[in-house]
Short mmCIF file of C-alpha atoms in Angstrom, two decimals:
data_model
loop_
_atom_site.label_atom_id
_atom_site.label_comp_id
_atom_site.label_asym_id
_atom_site.label_seq_id
_atom_site.Cartn_x
_atom_site.Cartn_y
_atom_site.Cartn_z
CA MET D 126 28.93 -12.69 6.44
CA GLY D 127 26.22 -11.69 8.69
CA ILE D 128 23.93 -8.62 8.59
CA SER D 129 24.79 -5.82 11.08
CA VAL D 130 23.93 -2.34 11.60
CA ASN D 131 26.23 -0.11 13.53
CA GLY D 132 27.99 -3.16 15.03
CA ILE D 133 24.83 -4.73 16.17
CA ASP D 134 24.03 -8.26 14.40
CA ILE D 135 20.82 -8.96 13.01
CA ASP D 136 20.51 -12.75 13.39
CA ASP D 137 18.14 -15.37 12.01
CA ALA D 138 15.99 -15.45 14.96
CA ASP D 139 15.41 -11.78 14.44
CA ILE D 140 14.57 -12.43 10.65
CA ALA D 141 12.38 -15.54 11.59
CA GLN D 142 10.30 -13.31 14.11
CA GLU D 143 9.75 -10.53 11.53
CA LEU D 144 9.13 -12.39 8.81
CA PRO D 145 5.39 -13.34 9.25
CA HIS D 146 4.69 -9.70 9.13
CA HIS D 147 5.61 -9.46 5.56
CA GLN D 148 3.89 -12.32 3.75
CA GLN D 149 2.13 -10.34 1.37
CA ALA D 150 5.41 -8.45 0.21
CA GLY D 151 6.77 -9.21 -3.16
CA ASN D 152 9.80 -10.64 -1.57
CA PRO D 153 8.98 -11.36 2.22
CA LEU D 154 12.53 -12.25 3.25
CA LYS D 155 14.11 -9.03 1.84
CA GLN D 156 11.28 -6.88 3.21
CA ALA D 157 11.59 -8.61 6.75
CA VAL D 158 15.54 -7.66 6.65
CA HIS D 159 15.30 -4.22 5.58
CA GLU D 160 12.32 -3.59 8.07
CA LEU D 161 14.68 -4.95 10.75
CA VAL D 162 17.70 -2.65 9.65
CA LEU D 163 15.64 0.41 9.26
CA ARG D 164 14.23 -0.29 13.10
CA ARG D 165 17.66 -0.52 14.19
CA LEU D 166 18.78 2.63 12.42
CA LEU D 167 15.95 4.53 14.14
CA LEU D 168 16.37 2.94 17.67
CA ASP D 169 19.98 3.76 17.30
CA GLU D 170 19.26 7.68 16.38
CA ALA D 171 16.74 7.76 19.15
CA GLN D 172 19.32 6.59 21.79
CA ARG D 173 22.12 9.03 20.31
CA LEU D 174 19.56 11.86 21.01
CA GLY D 175 18.60 10.67 24.43
CA LEU D 176 15.03 10.25 23.75
CA GLN D 177 13.09 7.89 26.21
CA ALA D 178 9.99 5.84 25.87
CA ASP D 179 8.27 2.83 27.32
CA SER D 180 8.65 0.92 24.22
CA ASP D 181 10.86 0.48 20.84
CA ASP D 182 7.48 1.57 19.16
CA GLY D 183 7.39 4.63 21.41
CA LEU D 184 10.92 5.59 20.60
CA VAL D 185 10.38 5.44 16.91
CA GLU D 186 7.20 7.57 17.17
CA ALA D 187 9.28 10.34 19.64
CA LEU D 188 12.15 10.35 16.97
CA PHE D 189 9.85 11.00 14.18
CA GLU D 190 7.86 13.66 16.18
CA GLN D 191 11.13 15.63 17.21
CA GLU D 192 12.95 15.02 13.70
CA VAL D 193 10.42 14.78 10.89
CA ARG D 194 8.32 18.05 10.49
CA VAL D 195 6.35 19.14 7.74
CA PRO D 196 4.08 22.39 7.15
CA PRO D 197 0.48 22.04 7.04
CA ALA D 198 -1.16 21.94 3.38
CA ASP D 199 -2.13 25.21 2.44
CA ASP D 200 -5.71 26.24 0.55
CA ALA D 201 -4.04 26.60 -2.84
CA ALA D 202 -2.56 23.04 -2.70
CA CYS D 203 -6.05 21.75 -1.41
CA ARG D 204 -7.98 23.51 -4.29
CA THR D 205 -5.46 22.14 -6.84
CA PHE D 206 -5.82 18.54 -5.66
CA TYR D 207 -9.78 19.01 -5.42
CA ALA D 208 -9.60 20.27 -9.16
CA GLN D 209 -7.64 17.62 -10.66
CA ARG D 210 -9.47 14.68 -8.94
CA PRO D 211 -12.99 15.60 -9.57
CA GLN D 212 -13.84 11.81 -9.56
CA LEU D 213 -12.82 11.56 -5.84
CA PHE D 214 -15.36 14.06 -4.46
CA ARG D 215 -18.92 12.99 -5.75
CA SER D 216 -21.73 11.59 -3.29
CA GLY D 217 -24.04 8.88 -4.47
CA ALA D 218 -21.61 7.58 -7.30
CA LEU D 219 -21.88 3.76 -7.75
CA VAL D 220 -20.26 1.36 -9.85
CA GLU D 221 -21.12 -2.31 -10.62
CA ALA D 222 -18.07 -4.58 -10.75
CA ARG D 223 -16.87 -7.79 -10.84
CA HIS D 224 -13.52 -9.53 -9.80
CA ILE D 225 -11.59 -12.70 -9.68
CA LEU D 226 -9.37 -13.00 -6.35
CA PHE D 227 -6.48 -14.96 -6.01
CA GLN D 228 -6.26 -15.29 -2.39
CA VAL D 229 -2.91 -15.00 -0.58
CA THR D 230 -2.55 -17.49 2.28
CA LEU D 231 0.42 -18.94 4.46
CA ASP D 232 0.39 -21.99 2.17
CA ALA D 233 0.19 -20.55 -1.17
CA PRO D 234 3.33 -19.93 -3.02
CA LEU D 235 3.47 -16.24 -3.93
CA GLU D 236 5.10 -16.36 -7.34
CA LEU D 237 2.94 -19.12 -8.46
CA LEU D 238 -0.12 -17.27 -7.33
CA ARG D 239 0.96 -13.96 -9.12
CA THR D 240 1.92 -15.89 -12.12
CA THR D 241 -1.47 -17.73 -12.42
CA ALA D 242 -3.32 -14.47 -11.73
CA GLN D 243 -1.33 -12.84 -14.43
CA ALA D 244 -2.17 -15.65 -17.06
CA VAL D 245 -5.64 -15.55 -16.45
CA LEU D 246 -5.56 -11.85 -17.01
CA ASP D 247 -3.89 -12.07 -20.20
CA ALA D 248 -6.38 -14.81 -21.37
CA LEU D 249 -9.32 -12.08 -20.47
CA LYS D 250 -7.65 -9.60 -22.45
CA LEU D 251 -7.61 -11.65 -25.63
CA ALA D 252 -11.14 -13.04 -24.53
CA PRO D 253 -13.17 -10.69 -22.11
CA GLU D 254 -16.31 -12.69 -22.65
CA ARG D 255 -14.81 -15.51 -20.66
CA PHE D 256 -14.86 -13.45 -17.35
CA ALA D 257 -17.50 -15.26 -15.61
CA GLU D 258 -16.19 -18.81 -16.69
CA LEU D 259 -12.87 -17.88 -15.32
CA ALA D 260 -14.09 -16.48 -12.18
CA ALA D 261 -15.94 -19.77 -11.45
CA GLN D 262 -12.78 -21.61 -11.90
CA TYR D 263 -10.29 -19.72 -10.15
CA SER D 264 -11.84 -16.97 -7.93
CA ASN D 265 -11.39 -17.58 -4.04
CA CYS D 266 -14.28 -15.22 -3.47
CA PRO D 267 -17.83 -16.63 -2.83
CA SER D 268 -18.62 -14.22 -5.90
CA GLY D 269 -17.05 -16.47 -8.06
CA ALA D 270 -20.10 -18.69 -8.32
CA LEU D 271 -21.87 -15.36 -9.61
CA GLY D 272 -19.15 -14.71 -12.37
CA GLY D 273 -17.38 -12.72 -9.90
CA ASN D 274 -20.18 -10.09 -9.88
CA LEU D 275 -19.92 -7.82 -6.55
CA GLY D 276 -23.12 -6.00 -7.55
CA GLN D 277 -23.43 -2.10 -7.05
CA LEU D 278 -20.56 -0.66 -4.75
CA SER D 279 -20.59 3.03 -3.44
CA GLN D 280 -17.10 4.67 -2.63
CA GLY D 281 -15.74 3.95 0.60
CA GLN D 282 -17.53 0.62 0.70
CA SER D 283 -14.29 -1.57 -0.12
CA VAL D 284 -10.74 -1.41 0.76
CA PRO D 285 -9.15 1.95 -0.13
CA GLU D 286 -6.84 0.43 -2.97
CA PHE D 287 -9.83 -1.63 -4.32
CA ASP D 288 -12.09 1.41 -4.26
CA ALA D 289 -9.67 3.83 -6.01
CA LEU D 290 -9.47 1.46 -9.00
CA LEU D 291 -13.24 1.09 -9.03
CA PHE D 292 -13.91 4.50 -9.49
CA ARG D 293 -11.15 5.33 -11.96
CA LEU D 294 -12.03 2.72 -14.61
CA GLU D 295 -14.80 3.45 -17.23
CA ALA D 296 -17.86 1.44 -17.75
CA GLY D 297 -16.83 -1.63 -19.54
CA ALA D 298 -13.45 -1.43 -18.78
CA LEU D 299 -11.15 -4.48 -17.61
CA ALA D 300 -8.24 -3.28 -15.39
CA GLY D 301 -5.06 -3.76 -17.31
CA HIS D 302 -3.11 -4.89 -14.23
CA LEU D 303 -3.51 -7.08 -11.55
CA LEU D 304 -4.60 -5.22 -8.27
CA GLU D 305 -2.83 -5.98 -4.95
CA THR D 306 -4.84 -5.84 -1.66
CA ARG D 307 -4.30 -7.48 1.90
CA PHE D 308 -6.52 -10.34 0.43
CA GLY D 309 -4.59 -11.05 -2.56
CA TYR D 310 -4.45 -10.47 -6.31
CA HIS D 311 -7.61 -9.08 -7.97
CA ILE D 312 -8.71 -8.93 -11.64
CA VAL D 313 -11.32 -6.15 -12.00
CA GLN D 314 -13.83 -5.14 -14.23
CA VAL D 315 -16.39 -2.16 -13.84
CA LEU D 316 -19.70 -3.06 -15.64
CA ARG D 317 -21.44 -0.21 -15.21
CA ARG D 318 -21.16 3.52 -13.76
CA VAL D 319 -23.57 5.77 -12.04
CA GLU D 320 -22.39 8.94 -11.61
CA GLY D 321 -22.92 11.20 -8.40
CA GLN D 322 -23.02 14.56 -7.49
CA ALA D 323 -20.05 16.89 -7.05
CA ILE D 324 -19.33 17.43 -3.40
CA ALA D 325 -18.72 21.16 -2.67
CA TYR D 326 -14.91 22.02 -2.16
CA GLU D 327 -15.46 23.58 1.48
CA ALA D 328 -17.03 20.12 2.65
CA VAL D 329 -13.76 17.97 2.02
CA GLN D 330 -11.06 20.74 2.36
CA ALA D 331 -10.23 19.37 5.88
CA GLN D 332 -10.01 15.67 4.28
CA ILE D 333 -7.93 16.80 1.47
CA ALA D 334 -5.44 18.63 3.93
CA ASP D 335 -5.12 15.64 5.96
CA ARG D 336 -4.21 13.56 2.92
CA LEU D 337 -1.89 15.94 1.53
CA ALA D 338 -0.18 16.30 5.13
CA ARG D 339 0.17 12.51 5.42
CA ALA D 340 1.65 12.33 1.92
CA ALA D 341 4.14 14.99 2.74
CA TRP D 342 4.88 13.40 6.19
CA GLN D 343 5.78 10.20 4.52
CA ARG D 344 8.01 11.61 1.93
CA ALA D 345 9.93 13.43 4.72
CA VAL D 346 10.01 10.24 6.64
CA HIS D 347 11.67 8.51 3.74
CA GLN D 348 14.10 11.40 3.22
CA TYR D 349 15.02 11.15 6.89
CA LEU D 350 15.54 7.45 6.45
CA HIS D 351 17.82 8.01 3.63
CA LEU D 352 19.89 10.20 5.54
CA LEU D 353 20.33 7.66 8.24
CA VAL D 354 21.24 4.95 5.98
CA GLY D 355 23.66 7.30 4.23
CA ARG D 356 25.82 7.74 7.39
CA ALA D 357 25.38 4.23 8.98
CA ASP D 358 27.74 1.29 8.87
CA ILE D 359 25.60 -1.48 7.66
CA ALA D 360 27.35 -4.68 6.87
CA GLY D 361 26.11 -7.86 4.87
CA ILE D 362 23.17 -6.16 2.94
CA GLU D 363 22.84 -3.27 0.46
CA LEU D 364 20.37 -0.83 1.57
CA GLU D 365 19.78 2.36 -0.75
CA GLY D 366 16.76 4.02 0.56
CA ALA D 367 13.82 3.55 2.94
CA SER D 368 12.68 0.35 1.58
CA GLY D 369 14.51 -2.15 -0.46
CA ASP D 370 11.79 -2.82 -3.05
CA GLY D 371 10.83 0.89 -3.53
CA THR D 372 7.52 0.70 -1.57
CA ALA D 373 6.77 2.21 1.81
CA SER D 374 8.25 0.84 5.09
CA PRO D 375 5.55 -0.44 7.40
CA LEU D 376 7.27 1.82 9.73
CA VAL D 377 5.99 4.83 8.36
CA GLN D 378 2.49 4.14 7.37
#
């Protein structure tokens, strides 16, 4: 049986066109189908409400703007976030780190890549002194020739998920899990930390408020998607929430 949403079919051509946008997902095919289903639900709801825009993306944006509202983060919530995460609000902090990159490409079988990366990480947990050796053997980053060493990095210098892990690890710590970024899978170790100076709350209050507002908006969108899924006529696929694998849909990022 084919896949349909409120009587509208999602065919193989639709899936083939969407699939390239999800190559880094754990299950690209499943993620592509879920994305198409969610988009169809949103477009149907926008049409039902009589919204108008020049494009499908514009319709989705107009729908979210009208139906998803969240209050701004108040000062108490911002201060709590600031107090609970002091490591995020320091200037001049540096880490010396190294990594092993298993790069995701269109030609690389994703499961094999992840399995290989996990096997190397497991080997390093037993023999961390082999990091330079295994970086030279496996890393797809030029730093592999230097034992994976990236030198000293300041906050904000790398992609957000890499940055967040670096400044969370203690000196000498090997991350206990693979880190996934748009570049692929990373094994990460922090060699040394140079602590910076605390940034005053007043200097980062607006940044924190924006971050909390974005998080609240994403939660509200996910709840809205759950609502649409629950009342829609969806055939050929089980869709329990905003994203089939529990991750955020690209529609709401």
